[in-house]
Amino acid sequence: MTVLTWSDDRVEQLKKLWEAGLSASQIAAELGNVTRNAVIGKVHRLGLSGRAKSPSSAAPRQRKARPAAQPMMRVSRPVSRGNTALAHAFEMELEPDPVAFDNVVPMSQRLSLLELNEATCHWPVGDPASPEFFFCGGKALTGLPYCAHHSRIAYQPAADRRRQAPKQTR
């Protein structure tokens, strides 16, 4: 590796070429035996900032005329705010709210606490302090205290419970 020192001559030539608007690559080629990065480093160390614009970059570019008949169409995109790197990227299929079905228990099936046995569904419906409170009373699944519908509500896989957002209470 050869070490090149910047002689006064080469520095003066660098200054002239820089002020003439040549790029660092062009100056490196003109000076010879020096890299583009060496030219950039020397320019910064000398504090050379202002320089003439090259003829190609001095003139503004002409834009293509857009036909006036076709207006530009904007496409709306979903707005995302904040750091989305850790955002959940899955879609959930929401099942209907099971509480909505609780009031569909037939009148003949509704039981009080004293009427419950192993064969009946023990799912409570309503506020225990109100006179309208009752238990489902449907046919319980073998070995479980609830009917098929209420068992699906009561016994959910752990993964499904974690994915569901907490429900709003009013």
PDB file of C-alpha atoms in Angstrom:
ATOM      1  CA  MET A   1       0.000   0.000   0.000  1.00  0.00           C
ATOM      2  CA  THR A   2       1.403   3.347  -0.986  1.00  0.00           C
ATOM      3  CA  VAL A   3       0.849   6.338   1.225  1.00  0.00           C
ATOM      4  CA  LEU A   4      -0.012   9.435  -0.758  1.00  0.00           C
ATOM      5  CA  THR A   5       0.585  12.817   0.773  1.00  0.00           C
ATOM      6  CA  TRP A   6      -1.331  15.789  -0.426  1.00  0.00           C
ATOM      7  CA  SER A   7       1.221  18.182  -1.924  1.00  0.00           C
ATOM      8  CA  ASP A   8       0.413  21.887  -2.213  1.00  0.00           C
ATOM      9  CA  ASP A   9       0.060  21.425  -5.973  1.00  0.00           C
ATOM     10  CA  ARG A  10      -2.463  18.633  -5.664  1.00  0.00           C
ATOM     11  CA  VAL A  11      -4.422  20.546  -3.008  1.00  0.00           C
ATOM     12  CA  GLU A  12      -4.637  23.616  -5.307  1.00  0.00           C
ATOM     13  CA  GLN A  13      -5.731  21.410  -8.206  1.00  0.00           C
ATOM     14  CA  LEU A  14      -8.331  19.767  -5.931  1.00  0.00           C
ATOM     15  CA  LYS A  15      -9.709  23.186  -4.906  1.00  0.00           C
ATOM     16  CA  LYS A  16      -9.999  24.340  -8.544  1.00  0.00           C
ATOM     17  CA  LEU A  17     -11.729  21.140  -9.661  1.00  0.00           C
ATOM     18  CA  TRP A  18     -14.085  21.224  -6.645  1.00  0.00           C
ATOM     19  CA  GLU A  19     -15.079  24.855  -7.349  1.00  0.00           C
ATOM     20  CA  ALA A  20     -15.574  23.968 -11.020  1.00  0.00           C
ATOM     21  CA  GLY A  21     -18.323  21.575  -9.904  1.00  0.00           C
ATOM     22  CA  LEU A  22     -16.703  18.235 -10.650  1.00  0.00           C
ATOM     23  CA  SER A  23     -17.785  15.244  -8.579  1.00  0.00           C
ATOM     24  CA  ALA A  24     -15.430  13.529  -6.144  1.00  0.00           C
ATOM     25  CA  SER A  25     -15.108  10.584  -8.556  1.00  0.00           C
ATOM     26  CA  GLN A  26     -14.192  12.900 -11.432  1.00  0.00           C
ATOM     27  CA  ILE A  27     -11.635  14.729  -9.290  1.00  0.00           C
ATOM     28  CA  ALA A  28     -10.088  11.407  -8.184  1.00  0.00           C
ATOM     29  CA  ALA A  29      -9.753  10.344 -11.824  1.00  0.00           C
ATOM     30  CA  GLU A  30      -8.255  13.727 -12.770  1.00  0.00           C
ATOM     31  CA  LEU A  31      -5.707  13.734  -9.950  1.00  0.00           C
ATOM     32  CA  GLY A  32      -4.822  10.079 -10.392  1.00  0.00           C
ATOM     33  CA  ASN A  33      -3.599   7.643  -7.731  1.00  0.00           C
ATOM     34  CA  VAL A  34      -6.282   8.748  -5.268  1.00  0.00           C
ATOM     35  CA  THR A  35      -9.721   7.385  -4.362  1.00  0.00           C
ATOM     36  CA  ARG A  36     -13.053   9.139  -4.355  1.00  0.00           C
ATOM     37  CA  ASN A  37     -13.237   8.750  -0.554  1.00  0.00           C
ATOM     38  CA  ALA A  38      -9.807  10.343  -0.155  1.00  0.00           C
ATOM     39  CA  VAL A  39     -11.017  13.330  -2.175  1.00  0.00           C
ATOM     40  CA  ILE A  40     -14.158  13.644  -0.043  1.00  0.00           C
ATOM     41  CA  GLY A  41     -12.107  13.430   3.159  1.00  0.00           C
ATOM     42  CA  LYS A  42      -9.667  16.099   2.011  1.00  0.00           C
ATOM     43  CA  VAL A  43     -12.529  18.401   0.918  1.00  0.00           C
ATOM     44  CA  HIS A  44     -14.056  18.148   4.382  1.00  0.00           C
ATOM     45  CA  ARG A  45     -10.758  18.675   6.163  1.00  0.00           C
ATOM     46  CA  LEU A  46     -10.082  21.775   4.038  1.00  0.00           C
ATOM     47  CA  GLY A  47     -13.579  23.046   4.812  1.00  0.00           C
ATOM     48  CA  LEU A  48     -14.532  23.451   1.159  1.00  0.00           C
ATOM     49  CA  SER A  49     -18.274  23.752   1.088  1.00  0.00           C
ATOM     50  CA  GLY A  50     -19.639  26.074  -1.553  1.00  0.00           C
ATOM     51  CA  ARG A  51     -18.982  25.151  -5.134  1.00  0.00           C
ATOM     52  CA  ALA A  52     -20.353  25.831  -8.570  1.00  0.00           C
ATOM     53  CA  LYS A  53     -23.132  23.633  -9.828  1.00  0.00           C
ATOM     54  CA  SER A  54     -22.361  21.382 -12.737  1.00  0.00           C
ATOM     55  CA  PRO A  55     -24.223  22.427 -15.879  1.00  0.00           C
ATOM     56  CA  SER A  56     -26.391  19.295 -15.807  1.00  0.00           C
ATOM     57  CA  SER A  57     -27.636  19.843 -12.230  1.00  0.00           C
ATOM     58  CA  ALA A  58     -27.989  23.655 -12.461  1.00  0.00           C
ATOM     59  CA  ALA A  59     -30.950  23.590 -14.847  1.00  0.00           C
ATOM     60  CA  PRO A  60     -34.249  22.373 -13.385  1.00  0.00           C
ATOM     61  CA  ARG A  61     -35.675  19.258 -15.010  1.00  0.00           C
ATOM     62  CA  GLN A  62     -38.752  19.577 -17.142  1.00  0.00           C
ATOM     63  CA  ARG A  63     -41.742  17.606 -15.863  1.00  0.00           C
ATOM     64  CA  LYS A  64     -44.019  15.645 -18.117  1.00  0.00           C
ATOM     65  CA  ALA A  65     -47.370  17.296 -18.591  1.00  0.00           C
ATOM     66  CA  ARG A  66     -50.179  15.248 -17.065  1.00  0.00           C
ATOM     67  CA  PRO A  67     -53.368  14.959 -19.093  1.00  0.00           C
ATOM     68  CA  ALA A  68     -56.056  17.138 -17.501  1.00  0.00           C
ATOM     69  CA  ALA A  69     -58.896  14.753 -18.382  1.00  0.00           C
ATOM     70  CA  GLN A  70     -57.833  12.050 -15.917  1.00  0.00           C
ATOM     71  CA  PRO A  71     -57.887  13.222 -12.283  1.00  0.00           C
ATOM     72  CA  MET A  72     -55.503  11.504  -9.907  1.00  0.00           C
ATOM     73  CA  MET A  73     -57.168   8.810  -7.829  1.00  0.00           C
ATOM     74  CA  ARG A  74     -56.188   8.466  -4.193  1.00  0.00           C
ATOM     75  CA  VAL A  75     -56.276   5.097  -2.472  1.00  0.00           C
ATOM     76  CA  SER A  76     -56.945   5.144   1.245  1.00  0.00           C
ATOM     77  CA  ARG A  77     -54.726   2.974   3.404  1.00  0.00           C
ATOM     78  CA  PRO A  78     -55.335   1.791   6.954  1.00  0.00           C
ATOM     79  CA  VAL A  79     -53.744   4.128   9.472  1.00  0.00           C
ATOM     80  CA  SER A  80     -51.293   2.589  11.906  1.00  0.00           C
ATOM     81  CA  ARG A  81     -49.876   4.610  14.756  1.00  0.00           C
ATOM     82  CA  GLY A  82     -47.073   3.884  17.134  1.00  0.00           C
ATOM     83  CA  ASN A  83     -44.690   0.973  17.021  1.00  0.00           C
ATOM     84  CA  THR A  84     -46.339  -1.771  15.023  1.00  0.00           C
ATOM     85  CA  ALA A  85     -43.428  -4.204  15.286  1.00  0.00           C
ATOM     86  CA  LEU A  86     -45.000  -5.955  18.264  1.00  0.00           C
ATOM     87  CA  ALA A  87     -48.614  -5.611  17.137  1.00  0.00           C
ATOM     88  CA  HIS A  88     -50.610  -8.820  16.815  1.00  0.00           C
ATOM     89  CA  ALA A  89     -50.932  -9.760  13.172  1.00  0.00           C
ATOM     90  CA  PHE A  90     -53.795 -12.227  13.296  1.00  0.00           C
ATOM     91  CA  GLU A  91     -57.476 -12.070  12.591  1.00  0.00           C
ATOM     92  CA  MET A  92     -59.979 -13.512  15.004  1.00  0.00           C
ATOM     93  CA  GLU A  93     -63.336 -14.990  14.172  1.00  0.00           C
ATOM     94  CA  LEU A  94     -65.624 -13.629  16.801  1.00  0.00           C
ATOM     95  CA  GLU A  95     -68.371 -15.921  17.957  1.00  0.00           C
ATOM     96  CA  PRO A  96     -71.675 -14.412  18.976  1.00  0.00           C
ATOM     97  CA  ASP A  97     -71.790 -13.259  22.572  1.00  0.00           C
ATOM     98  CA  PRO A  98     -72.887 -16.315  24.583  1.00  0.00           C
ATOM     99  CA  VAL A  99     -74.665 -14.136  27.150  1.00  0.00           C
ATOM    100  CA  ALA A 100     -77.236 -13.236  24.490  1.00  0.00           C
ATOM    101  CA  PHE A 101     -78.392 -16.887  24.384  1.00  0.00           C
ATOM    102  CA  ASP A 102     -78.888 -17.173  28.153  1.00  0.00           C
ATOM    103  CA  ASN A 103     -82.322 -15.601  28.017  1.00  0.00           C
ATOM    104  CA  VAL A 104     -83.566 -18.112  25.426  1.00  0.00           C
ATOM    105  CA  VAL A 105     -84.007 -20.882  27.981  1.00  0.00           C
ATOM    106  CA  PRO A 106     -87.636 -22.162  27.703  1.00  0.00           C
ATOM    107  CA  MET A 107     -89.853 -21.411  30.695  1.00  0.00           C
ATOM    108  CA  SER A 108     -90.558 -25.114  31.296  1.00  0.00           C
ATOM    109  CA  GLN A 109     -86.813 -25.849  31.510  1.00  0.00           C
ATOM    110  CA  ARG A 110     -85.929 -23.155  34.071  1.00  0.00           C
ATOM    111  CA  LEU A 111     -85.128 -24.452  37.553  1.00  0.00           C
ATOM    112  CA  SER A 112     -84.553 -23.039  41.026  1.00  0.00           C
ATOM    113  CA  LEU A 113     -81.595 -24.016  43.210  1.00  0.00           C
ATOM    114  CA  LEU A 114     -83.666 -26.627  45.067  1.00  0.00           C
ATOM    115  CA  GLU A 115     -84.773 -28.318  41.823  1.00  0.00           C
ATOM    116  CA  LEU A 116     -81.228 -28.965  40.458  1.00  0.00           C
ATOM    117  CA  ASN A 117     -79.765 -32.505  40.277  1.00  0.00           C
ATOM    118  CA  GLU A 118     -76.850 -34.255  38.495  1.00  0.00           C
ATOM    119  CA  ALA A 119     -78.784 -34.609  35.240  1.00  0.00           C
ATOM    120  CA  THR A 120     -79.658 -30.880  34.929  1.00  0.00           C
ATOM    121  CA  CYS A 121     -77.594 -27.900  33.769  1.00  0.00           C
ATOM    122  CA  HIS A 122     -76.400 -25.766  36.677  1.00  0.00           C
ATOM    123  CA  TRP A 123     -75.725 -22.615  34.552  1.00  0.00           C
ATOM    124  CA  PRO A 124     -76.993 -19.537  36.454  1.00  0.00           C
ATOM    125  CA  VAL A 125     -78.947 -16.946  34.473  1.00  0.00           C
ATOM    126  CA  GLY A 126     -79.549 -13.403  35.703  1.00  0.00           C
ATOM    127  CA  ASP A 127     -78.862 -11.639  38.988  1.00  0.00           C
ATOM    128  CA  PRO A 128     -79.126 -13.955  42.035  1.00  0.00           C
ATOM    129  CA  ALA A 129     -80.660 -11.093  44.044  1.00  0.00           C
ATOM    130  CA  SER A 130     -83.589 -10.655  41.619  1.00  0.00           C
ATOM    131  CA  PRO A 131     -86.775 -12.742  41.671  1.00  0.00           C
ATOM    132  CA  GLU A 132     -86.301 -13.598  37.940  1.00  0.00           C
ATOM    133  CA  PHE A 133     -83.052 -15.511  38.669  1.00  0.00           C
ATOM    134  CA  PHE A 134     -82.993 -19.174  37.534  1.00  0.00           C
ATOM    135  CA  PHE A 135     -80.707 -22.011  36.382  1.00  0.00           C
ATOM    136  CA  CYS A 136     -80.712 -23.337  32.814  1.00  0.00           C
ATOM    137  CA  GLY A 137     -82.064 -26.771  33.762  1.00  0.00           C
ATOM    138  CA  GLY A 138     -81.232 -28.363  30.376  1.00  0.00           C
ATOM    139  CA  LYS A 139     -79.874 -31.919  30.054  1.00  0.00           C
ATOM    140  CA  ALA A 140     -76.332 -31.911  31.482  1.00  0.00           C
ATOM    141  CA  LEU A 141     -73.498 -33.714  29.688  1.00  0.00           C
ATOM    142  CA  THR A 142     -72.253 -36.856  31.459  1.00  0.00           C
ATOM    143  CA  GLY A 143     -69.772 -35.927  34.175  1.00  0.00           C
ATOM    144  CA  LEU A 144     -70.257 -32.162  33.672  1.00  0.00           C
ATOM    145  CA  PRO A 145     -72.552 -29.726  35.475  1.00  0.00           C
ATOM    146  CA  TYR A 146     -73.626 -27.946  32.252  1.00  0.00           C
ATOM    147  CA  CYS A 147     -75.531 -28.669  29.038  1.00  0.00           C
ATOM    148  CA  ALA A 148     -73.649 -28.743  25.683  1.00  0.00           C
ATOM    149  CA  HIS A 149     -74.197 -25.022  24.997  1.00  0.00           C
ATOM    150  CA  HIS A 150     -73.055 -23.825  28.421  1.00  0.00           C
ATOM    151  CA  SER A 151     -70.124 -26.287  28.447  1.00  0.00           C
ATOM    152  CA  ARG A 152     -68.773 -24.582  25.289  1.00  0.00           C
ATOM    153  CA  ILE A 153     -68.905 -21.277  27.131  1.00  0.00           C
ATOM    154  CA  ALA A 154     -67.458 -22.564  30.410  1.00  0.00           C
ATOM    155  CA  TYR A 155     -64.705 -24.790  29.051  1.00  0.00           C
ATOM    156  CA  GLN A 156     -62.681 -22.928  26.425  1.00  0.00           C
ATOM    157  CA  PRO A 157     -59.143 -23.878  25.361  1.00  0.00           C
ATOM    158  CA  ALA A 158     -56.505 -21.695  27.060  1.00  0.00           C
ATOM    159  CA  ALA A 159     -55.189 -20.383  23.701  1.00  0.00           C
ATOM    160  CA  ASP A 160     -58.665 -19.075  22.767  1.00  0.00           C
ATOM    161  CA  ARG A 161     -59.087 -17.327  26.120  1.00  0.00           C
ATOM    162  CA  ARG A 162     -55.748 -15.508  25.752  1.00  0.00           C
ATOM    163  CA  ARG A 163     -56.568 -14.216  22.265  1.00  0.00           C
ATOM    164  CA  GLN A 164     -59.967 -12.786  23.137  1.00  0.00           C
ATOM    165  CA  ALA A 165     -60.112  -9.162  24.218  1.00  0.00           C
ATOM    166  CA  PRO A 166     -61.708  -8.502  27.602  1.00  0.00           C
ATOM    167  CA  LYS A 167     -65.413  -7.770  27.307  1.00  0.00           C
ATOM    168  CA  GLN A 168     -66.777  -4.350  28.169  1.00  0.00           C
ATOM    169  CA  THR A 169     -69.148  -4.283  31.126  1.00  0.00           C
ATOM    170  CA  ARG A 170     -71.693  -1.527  31.459  1.00  0.00           C
TER     171      ARG A 170
END
